[in-house]
Every structure is written in structure tokens, then in C-alpha cells.
Rosetta silent file (secondary structure, phi, psi, omega in degrees, C-alpha in Angstrom):
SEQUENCE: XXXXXXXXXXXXXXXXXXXXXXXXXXXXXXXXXXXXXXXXXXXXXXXXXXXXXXXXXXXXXXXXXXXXXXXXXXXXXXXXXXXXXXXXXXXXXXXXXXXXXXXXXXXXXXXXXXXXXXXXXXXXXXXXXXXXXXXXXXXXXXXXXXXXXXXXXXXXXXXXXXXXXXXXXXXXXXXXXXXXXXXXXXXXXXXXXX
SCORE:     score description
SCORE:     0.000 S_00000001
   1 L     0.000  154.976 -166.318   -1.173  -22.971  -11.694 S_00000001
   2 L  -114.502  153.527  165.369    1.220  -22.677   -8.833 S_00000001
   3 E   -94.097  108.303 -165.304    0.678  -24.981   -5.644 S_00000001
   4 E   -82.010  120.650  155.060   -0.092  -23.604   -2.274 S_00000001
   5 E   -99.933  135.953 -164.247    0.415  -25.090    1.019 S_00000001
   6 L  -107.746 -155.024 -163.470   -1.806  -23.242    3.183 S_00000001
   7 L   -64.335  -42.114 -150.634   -1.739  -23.037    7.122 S_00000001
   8 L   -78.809   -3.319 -160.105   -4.179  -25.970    7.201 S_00000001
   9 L    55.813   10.918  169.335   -1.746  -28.184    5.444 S_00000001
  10 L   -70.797  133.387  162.527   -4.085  -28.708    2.392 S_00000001
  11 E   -95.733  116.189  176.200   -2.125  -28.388   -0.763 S_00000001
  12 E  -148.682  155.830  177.346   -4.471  -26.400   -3.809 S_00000001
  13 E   -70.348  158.678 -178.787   -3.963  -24.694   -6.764 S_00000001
  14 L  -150.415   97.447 -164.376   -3.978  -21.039   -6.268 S_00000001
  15 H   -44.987  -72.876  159.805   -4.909  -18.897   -9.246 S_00000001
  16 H   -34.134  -74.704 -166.410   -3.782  -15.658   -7.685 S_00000001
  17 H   -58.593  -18.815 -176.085   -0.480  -16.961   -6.589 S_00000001
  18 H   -93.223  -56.886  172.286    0.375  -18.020  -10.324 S_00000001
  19 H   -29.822  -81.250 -155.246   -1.008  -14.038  -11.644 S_00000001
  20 H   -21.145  -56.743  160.347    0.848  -12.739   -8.727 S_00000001
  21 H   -34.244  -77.930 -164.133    4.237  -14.824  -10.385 S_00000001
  22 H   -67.415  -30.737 -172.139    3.707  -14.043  -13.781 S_00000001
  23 H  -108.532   -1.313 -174.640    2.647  -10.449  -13.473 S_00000001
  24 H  -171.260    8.727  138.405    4.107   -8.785  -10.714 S_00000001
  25 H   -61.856  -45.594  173.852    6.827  -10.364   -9.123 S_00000001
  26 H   -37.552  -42.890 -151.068    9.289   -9.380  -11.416 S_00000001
  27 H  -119.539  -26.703 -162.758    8.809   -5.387   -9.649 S_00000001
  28 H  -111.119   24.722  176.699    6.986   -6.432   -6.492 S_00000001
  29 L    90.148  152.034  162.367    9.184   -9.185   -5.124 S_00000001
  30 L   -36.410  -64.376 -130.929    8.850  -13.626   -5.263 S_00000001
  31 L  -137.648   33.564  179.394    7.100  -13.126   -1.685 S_00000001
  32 L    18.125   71.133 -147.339    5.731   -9.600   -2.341 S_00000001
  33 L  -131.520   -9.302  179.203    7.699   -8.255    0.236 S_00000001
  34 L    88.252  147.181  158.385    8.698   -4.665   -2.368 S_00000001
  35 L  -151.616   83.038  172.520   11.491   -3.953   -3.700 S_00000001
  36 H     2.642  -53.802  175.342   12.992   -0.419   -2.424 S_00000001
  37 H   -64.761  -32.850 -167.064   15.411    0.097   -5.848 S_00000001
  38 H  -125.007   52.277  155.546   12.607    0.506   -8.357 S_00000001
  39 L   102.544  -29.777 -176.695   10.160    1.784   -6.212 S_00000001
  40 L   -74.382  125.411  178.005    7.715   -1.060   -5.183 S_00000001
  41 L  -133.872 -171.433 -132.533    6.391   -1.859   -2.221 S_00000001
  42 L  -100.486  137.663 -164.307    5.510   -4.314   -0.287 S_00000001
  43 L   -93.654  -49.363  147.794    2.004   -6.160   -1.185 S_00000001
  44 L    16.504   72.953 -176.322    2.469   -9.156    1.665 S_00000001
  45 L   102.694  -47.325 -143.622   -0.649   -8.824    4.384 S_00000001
  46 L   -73.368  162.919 -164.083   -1.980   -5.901    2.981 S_00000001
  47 L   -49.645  129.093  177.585   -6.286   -5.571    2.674 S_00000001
  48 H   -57.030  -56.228  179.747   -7.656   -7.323   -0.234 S_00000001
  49 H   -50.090  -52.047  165.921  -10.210   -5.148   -0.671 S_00000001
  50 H   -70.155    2.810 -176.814   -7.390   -2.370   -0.868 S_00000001
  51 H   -87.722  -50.715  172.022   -5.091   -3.997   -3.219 S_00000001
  52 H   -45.513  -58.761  174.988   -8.315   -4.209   -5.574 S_00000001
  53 H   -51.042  -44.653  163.248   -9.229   -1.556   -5.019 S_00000001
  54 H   -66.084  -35.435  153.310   -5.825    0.517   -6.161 S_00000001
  55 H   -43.367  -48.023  162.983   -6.021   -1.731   -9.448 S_00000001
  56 H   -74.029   -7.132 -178.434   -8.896   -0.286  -10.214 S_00000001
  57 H   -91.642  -46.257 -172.473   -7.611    3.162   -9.698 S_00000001
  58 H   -69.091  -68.047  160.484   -4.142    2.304  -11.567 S_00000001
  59 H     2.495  -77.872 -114.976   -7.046    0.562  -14.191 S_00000001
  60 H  -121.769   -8.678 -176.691   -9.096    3.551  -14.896 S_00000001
  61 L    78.299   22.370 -179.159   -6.131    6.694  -14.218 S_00000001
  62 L   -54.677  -86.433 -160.229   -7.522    7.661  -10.858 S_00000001
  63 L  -106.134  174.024 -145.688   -3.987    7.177   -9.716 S_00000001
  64 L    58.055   19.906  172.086   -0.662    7.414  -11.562 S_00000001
  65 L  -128.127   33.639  149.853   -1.692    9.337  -14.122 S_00000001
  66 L  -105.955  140.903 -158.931    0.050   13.241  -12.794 S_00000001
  67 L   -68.444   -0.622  169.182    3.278   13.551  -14.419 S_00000001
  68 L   -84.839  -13.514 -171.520    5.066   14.113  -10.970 S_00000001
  69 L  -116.140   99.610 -165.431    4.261    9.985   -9.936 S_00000001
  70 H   -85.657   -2.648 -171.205    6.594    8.460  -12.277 S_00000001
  71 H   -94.919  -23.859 -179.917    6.517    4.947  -10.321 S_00000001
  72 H   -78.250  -51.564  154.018    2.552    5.470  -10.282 S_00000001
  73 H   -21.566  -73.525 -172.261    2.770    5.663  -14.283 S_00000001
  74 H   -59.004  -46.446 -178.839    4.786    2.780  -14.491 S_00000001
  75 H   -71.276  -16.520  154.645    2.358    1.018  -12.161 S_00000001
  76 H   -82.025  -18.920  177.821   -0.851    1.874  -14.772 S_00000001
  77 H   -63.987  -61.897  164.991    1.138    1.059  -17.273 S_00000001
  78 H   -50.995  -41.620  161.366    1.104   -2.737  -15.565 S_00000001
  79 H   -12.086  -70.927  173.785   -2.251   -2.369  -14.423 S_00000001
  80 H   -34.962  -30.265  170.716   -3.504   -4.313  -17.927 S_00000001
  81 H   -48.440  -43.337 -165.825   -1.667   -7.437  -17.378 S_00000001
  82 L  -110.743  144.532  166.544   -3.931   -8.532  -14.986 S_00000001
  83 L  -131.117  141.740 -177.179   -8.071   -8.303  -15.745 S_00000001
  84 L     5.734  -38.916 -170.494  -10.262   -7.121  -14.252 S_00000001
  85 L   -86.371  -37.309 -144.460  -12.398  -10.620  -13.489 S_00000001
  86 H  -112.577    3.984  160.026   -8.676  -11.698  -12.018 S_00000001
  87 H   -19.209  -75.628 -172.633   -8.243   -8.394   -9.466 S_00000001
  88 H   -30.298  -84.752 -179.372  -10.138  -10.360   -6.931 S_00000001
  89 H   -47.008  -33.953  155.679   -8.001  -13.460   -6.925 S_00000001
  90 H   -38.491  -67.764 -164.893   -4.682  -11.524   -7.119 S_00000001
  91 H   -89.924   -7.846  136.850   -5.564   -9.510   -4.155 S_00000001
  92 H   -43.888  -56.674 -171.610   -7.021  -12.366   -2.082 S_00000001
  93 H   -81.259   -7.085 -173.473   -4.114  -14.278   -2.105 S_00000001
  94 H   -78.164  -35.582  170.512   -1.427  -11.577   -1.497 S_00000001
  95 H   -15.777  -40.451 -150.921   -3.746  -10.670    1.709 S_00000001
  96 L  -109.804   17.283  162.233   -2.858  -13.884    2.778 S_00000001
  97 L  -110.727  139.091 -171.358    0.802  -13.783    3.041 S_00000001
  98 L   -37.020  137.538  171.479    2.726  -12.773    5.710 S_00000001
  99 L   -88.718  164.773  171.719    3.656   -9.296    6.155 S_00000001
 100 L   -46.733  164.553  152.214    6.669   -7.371    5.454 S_00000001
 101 L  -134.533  168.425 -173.319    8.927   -5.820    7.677 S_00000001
 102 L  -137.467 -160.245 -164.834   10.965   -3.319    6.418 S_00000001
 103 L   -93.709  140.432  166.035   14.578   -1.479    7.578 S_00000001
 104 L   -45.931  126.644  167.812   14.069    0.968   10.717 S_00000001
 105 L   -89.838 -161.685  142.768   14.173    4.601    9.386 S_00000001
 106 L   -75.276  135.964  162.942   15.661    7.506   11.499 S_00000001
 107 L   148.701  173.861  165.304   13.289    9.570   13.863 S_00000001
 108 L   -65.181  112.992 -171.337   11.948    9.803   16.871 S_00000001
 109 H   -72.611  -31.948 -173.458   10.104    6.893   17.132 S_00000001
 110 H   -65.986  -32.089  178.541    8.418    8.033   20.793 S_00000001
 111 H   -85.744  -35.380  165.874    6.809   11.319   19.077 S_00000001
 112 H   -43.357  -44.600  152.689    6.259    9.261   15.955 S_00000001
 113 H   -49.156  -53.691 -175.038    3.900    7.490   18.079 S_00000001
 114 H   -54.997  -44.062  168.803    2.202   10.297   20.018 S_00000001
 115 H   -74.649  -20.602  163.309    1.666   11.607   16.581 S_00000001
 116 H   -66.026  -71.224 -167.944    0.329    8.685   14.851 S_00000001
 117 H   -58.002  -47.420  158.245   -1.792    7.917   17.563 S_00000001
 118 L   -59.078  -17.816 -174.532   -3.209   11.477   17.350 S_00000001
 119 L  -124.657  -50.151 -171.739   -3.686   11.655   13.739 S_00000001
 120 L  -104.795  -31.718  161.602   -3.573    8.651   11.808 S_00000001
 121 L   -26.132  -34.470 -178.473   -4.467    5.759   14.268 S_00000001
 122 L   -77.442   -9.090  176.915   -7.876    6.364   13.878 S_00000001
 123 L  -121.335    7.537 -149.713   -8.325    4.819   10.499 S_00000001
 124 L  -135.113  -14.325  178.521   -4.806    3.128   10.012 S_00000001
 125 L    95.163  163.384  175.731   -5.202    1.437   13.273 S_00000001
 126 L   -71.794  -14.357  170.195   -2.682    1.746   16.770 S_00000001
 127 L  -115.739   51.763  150.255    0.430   -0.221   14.798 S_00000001
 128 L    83.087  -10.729 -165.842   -0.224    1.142   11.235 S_00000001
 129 L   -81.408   14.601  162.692   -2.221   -2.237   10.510 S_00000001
 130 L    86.052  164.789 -172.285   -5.246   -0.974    8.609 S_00000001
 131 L  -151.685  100.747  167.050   -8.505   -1.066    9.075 S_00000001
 132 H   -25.899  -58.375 -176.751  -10.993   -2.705    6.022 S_00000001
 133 H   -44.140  -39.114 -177.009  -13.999   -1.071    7.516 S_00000001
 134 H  -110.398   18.832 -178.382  -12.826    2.263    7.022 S_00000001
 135 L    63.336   24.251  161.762  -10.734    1.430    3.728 S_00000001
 136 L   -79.868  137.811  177.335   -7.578    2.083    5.387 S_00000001
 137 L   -92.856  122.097  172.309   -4.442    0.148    4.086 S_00000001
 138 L   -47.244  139.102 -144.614   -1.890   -1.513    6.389 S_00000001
 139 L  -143.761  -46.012 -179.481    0.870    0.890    6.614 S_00000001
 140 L   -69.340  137.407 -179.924    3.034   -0.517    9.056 S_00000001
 141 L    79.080   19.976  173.325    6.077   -2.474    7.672 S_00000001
 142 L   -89.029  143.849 -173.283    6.069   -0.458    4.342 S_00000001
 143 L   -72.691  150.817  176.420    9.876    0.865    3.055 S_00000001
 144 H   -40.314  -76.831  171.183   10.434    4.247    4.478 S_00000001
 145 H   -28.733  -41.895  166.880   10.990    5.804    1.148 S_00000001
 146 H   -92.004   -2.053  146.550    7.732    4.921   -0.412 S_00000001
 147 H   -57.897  -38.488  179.687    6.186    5.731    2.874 S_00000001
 148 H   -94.534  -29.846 -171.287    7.215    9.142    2.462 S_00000001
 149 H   -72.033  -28.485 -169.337    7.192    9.798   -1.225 S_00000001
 150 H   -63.299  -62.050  178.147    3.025    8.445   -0.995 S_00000001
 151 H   -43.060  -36.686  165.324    2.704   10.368    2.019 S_00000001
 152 H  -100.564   -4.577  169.046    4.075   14.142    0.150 S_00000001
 153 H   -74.622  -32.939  152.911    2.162   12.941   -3.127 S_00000001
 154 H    -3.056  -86.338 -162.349   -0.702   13.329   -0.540 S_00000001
 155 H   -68.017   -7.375  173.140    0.150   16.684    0.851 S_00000001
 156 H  -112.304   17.140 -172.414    1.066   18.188   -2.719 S_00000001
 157 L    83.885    0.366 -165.966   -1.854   16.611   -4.868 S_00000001
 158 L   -59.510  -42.798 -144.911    0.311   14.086   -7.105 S_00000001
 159 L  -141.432  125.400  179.185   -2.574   11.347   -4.837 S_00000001
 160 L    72.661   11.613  153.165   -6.088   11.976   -3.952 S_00000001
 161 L   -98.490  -21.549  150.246   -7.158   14.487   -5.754 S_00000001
 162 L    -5.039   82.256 -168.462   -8.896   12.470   -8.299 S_00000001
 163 L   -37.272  -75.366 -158.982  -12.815   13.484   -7.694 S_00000001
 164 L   -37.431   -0.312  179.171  -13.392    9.128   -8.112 S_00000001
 165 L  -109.959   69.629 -152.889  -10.942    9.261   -5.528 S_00000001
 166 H   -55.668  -79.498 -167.681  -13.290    9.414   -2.518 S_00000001
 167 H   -29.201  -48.476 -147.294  -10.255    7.421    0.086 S_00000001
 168 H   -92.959  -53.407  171.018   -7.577    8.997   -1.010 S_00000001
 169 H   -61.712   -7.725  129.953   -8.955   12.565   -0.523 S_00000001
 170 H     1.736  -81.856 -162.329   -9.465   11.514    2.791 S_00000001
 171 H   -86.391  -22.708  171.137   -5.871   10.921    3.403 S_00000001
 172 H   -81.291  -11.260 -173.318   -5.015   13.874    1.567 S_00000001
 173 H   -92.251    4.493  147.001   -6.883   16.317    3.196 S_00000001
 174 H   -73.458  -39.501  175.852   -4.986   14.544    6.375 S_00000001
 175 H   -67.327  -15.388 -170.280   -1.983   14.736    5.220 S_00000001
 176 L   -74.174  -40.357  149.633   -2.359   18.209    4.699 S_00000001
 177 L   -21.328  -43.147 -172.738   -2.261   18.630    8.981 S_00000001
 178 L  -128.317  106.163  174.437    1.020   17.347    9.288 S_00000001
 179 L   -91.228  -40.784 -154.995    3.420   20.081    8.002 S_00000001
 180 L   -86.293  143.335 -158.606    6.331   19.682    9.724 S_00000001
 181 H  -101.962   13.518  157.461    8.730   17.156    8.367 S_00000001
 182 H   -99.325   -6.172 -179.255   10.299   16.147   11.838 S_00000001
 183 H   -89.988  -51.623  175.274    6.518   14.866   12.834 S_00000001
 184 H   -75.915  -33.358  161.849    6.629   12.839    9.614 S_00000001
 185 H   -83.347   20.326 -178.528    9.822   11.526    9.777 S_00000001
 186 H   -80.913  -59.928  169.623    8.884   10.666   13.216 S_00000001
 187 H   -37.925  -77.229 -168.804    5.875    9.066   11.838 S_00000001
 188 H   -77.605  -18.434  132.246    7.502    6.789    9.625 S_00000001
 189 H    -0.190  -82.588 -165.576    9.832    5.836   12.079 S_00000001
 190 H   -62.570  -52.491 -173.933    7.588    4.366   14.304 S_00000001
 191 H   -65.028   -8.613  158.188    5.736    2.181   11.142 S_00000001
 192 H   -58.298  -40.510 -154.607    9.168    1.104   10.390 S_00000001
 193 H   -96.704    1.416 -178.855   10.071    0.111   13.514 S_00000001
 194 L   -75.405    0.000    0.000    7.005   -2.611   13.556 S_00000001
């Protein structure tokens, strides 16, 4: 078990943080922060409930398993490490670490806004920070590249077409809205720039 000092200055074992070590540092960083060369991205802050949830999806072949998401593969592949009973406890504690930030992309960040804020804000929140209630994931502070690659598995079907994948067709039949790829790199701008 690894030892946690939490905000409160209590020192406890923390179940999750020793999975989190042994099973997915290695791709997703020590302080699950991503790591842009293979692909990973950053776990750090984001919704428990959605970090579970996408385990169970990697889990069961809702996602990763079309031969265009070779990093989503690899990520179902890992899926098994951790089980099922220890989801929970995984994805509690990375909730509860600070979030990433990631490097500023190129775009306009002021229409990246205007456009966010028209389109995505309403479930993703006004800075990208997610919203449980509606099963939205924080977004903001994710690397551009895996912002964008998630974001065209979207708009071409690689993500969310899955019937079992009630959220994710959601965001794909959103993503599907925003064609033009100066709005999106606009987009990801602005959650970069967080």
C-alpha cells in the first residue's frame, strides 16, 4: 500500500494510489499527468465516475475495439490489470489529484471560446471542467493531440458509436456540428490554454 498525505494532513493508506502505481503509471505518468509520446493522457482531476466509467467500456470493448484506435486497443488490452471490484478505488483517488495543465496549442483562442461556449460548454462546463451530472469529462488541460485525435474518432465513428455507448453518442453526434477544422483547432486552443 502506498501512503497518502491528504490536504487534511492525515497520513492513510490509499489502495487506489498503490493500483494506480503498479498498473498504470508506467503509460499514464507517476502523477497521472499523460504522457503525449505514447499517447496517454492525463487522468489527474478528472470525474471519478468518468474514469470508471471508461474502464468499463475499455472492460467490455465498447471502446477501443475499431481497428482505426490503436492507443484505444492498447488501452483494453490494460483494462484487465485492474478488476473490476478495484475500478472504484482507482478512479476515486486519481479524481483527487490535482489537475494537469498541458502545452498551449496554436489557434485562435478568442473564437475557440465563442465556439466552445456555443457548443460544448453546455455539458463540458465554461473552462472545459466537466460536469458529473451530465457525464461530461473534464476536458480542459488535456494534451492537444489526444484532444484532437478523441475529438475526429468522434466525428468519424472510431468513438461513440457503440449502441452501450449511450455518452459517447452524445458527443459524437456533437462532434459531428463542428466541421471546420479552424473552429476545432480554435477549440482546443482555448482548453489548452487553461
Amino acid at each position: 500500500m502506498l501512503w497518502v498525505i491528504h490536504s487534511t494532513g492525515v497520513c492513510a493508506e490509499e489502495p487506489g494510489a498503490t493500483l494506480y502505481a503498479t498498473h498504470c503509471s508506467a503509460c499514464h505518468g507517476v502523477g497521472a499527468q499523460g504522457n503525449p509520446q505514447l499517447g496517454s493522457p492525463a487522468l489527474a482531476g478528472q470525474h471519478a465516475s468518468y474514469l470508471e466509467r471508461q474502464l468499463h467500456n475499455f472492460a467490455n470493448g465498447i471502446r477501443g475495439a475499431d481497428g482505426a484506435d490503436s492507443y484505444g486497443k492498447q488501452m483494453a488490452a490494460s483494462s484487465s490489470l485492474i478488476a473490476e471490484s478495484e475500478w472504484s478505488s482507482v478512479s476515486t483517488y486519481l479524481a483527487t489529484l490535482e489537475p494537469s495543465s498541458s502545452t498551449a496549442s496554436d489557434g485562435d483562442t478568442v473564437l475557440g471560446y465563442k465556439v466552445f461556449q456555443g457548443t460544448c460548454s453546455g455539458c463540458h462546463g465554461a473552462e472545459g471542467q466537466g460536469n458529473p451530472a451530465l457525464h461530461a469529462p473534464r476536458i480542459a488541460g488535456l494534451a492537444p493531440d489526444y484532444l484532437l485525435r478523441q475529438f475526429k474518432h468522434f466525428q468519424t465513428g472510431v468513438r461513440g458509436a457503440n449502441p452501450e455507448d449511450r455518452y459517447g453518442r452524445q458527443m459524437a453526434m456533437m462532434a459531428s456540428t463542428i466541421r471546420d477544422p479552424e473552429q476545432v483547432s480554435a477549440i482546443i486552443a482555448f482548453l489548452t490554454a487553461k
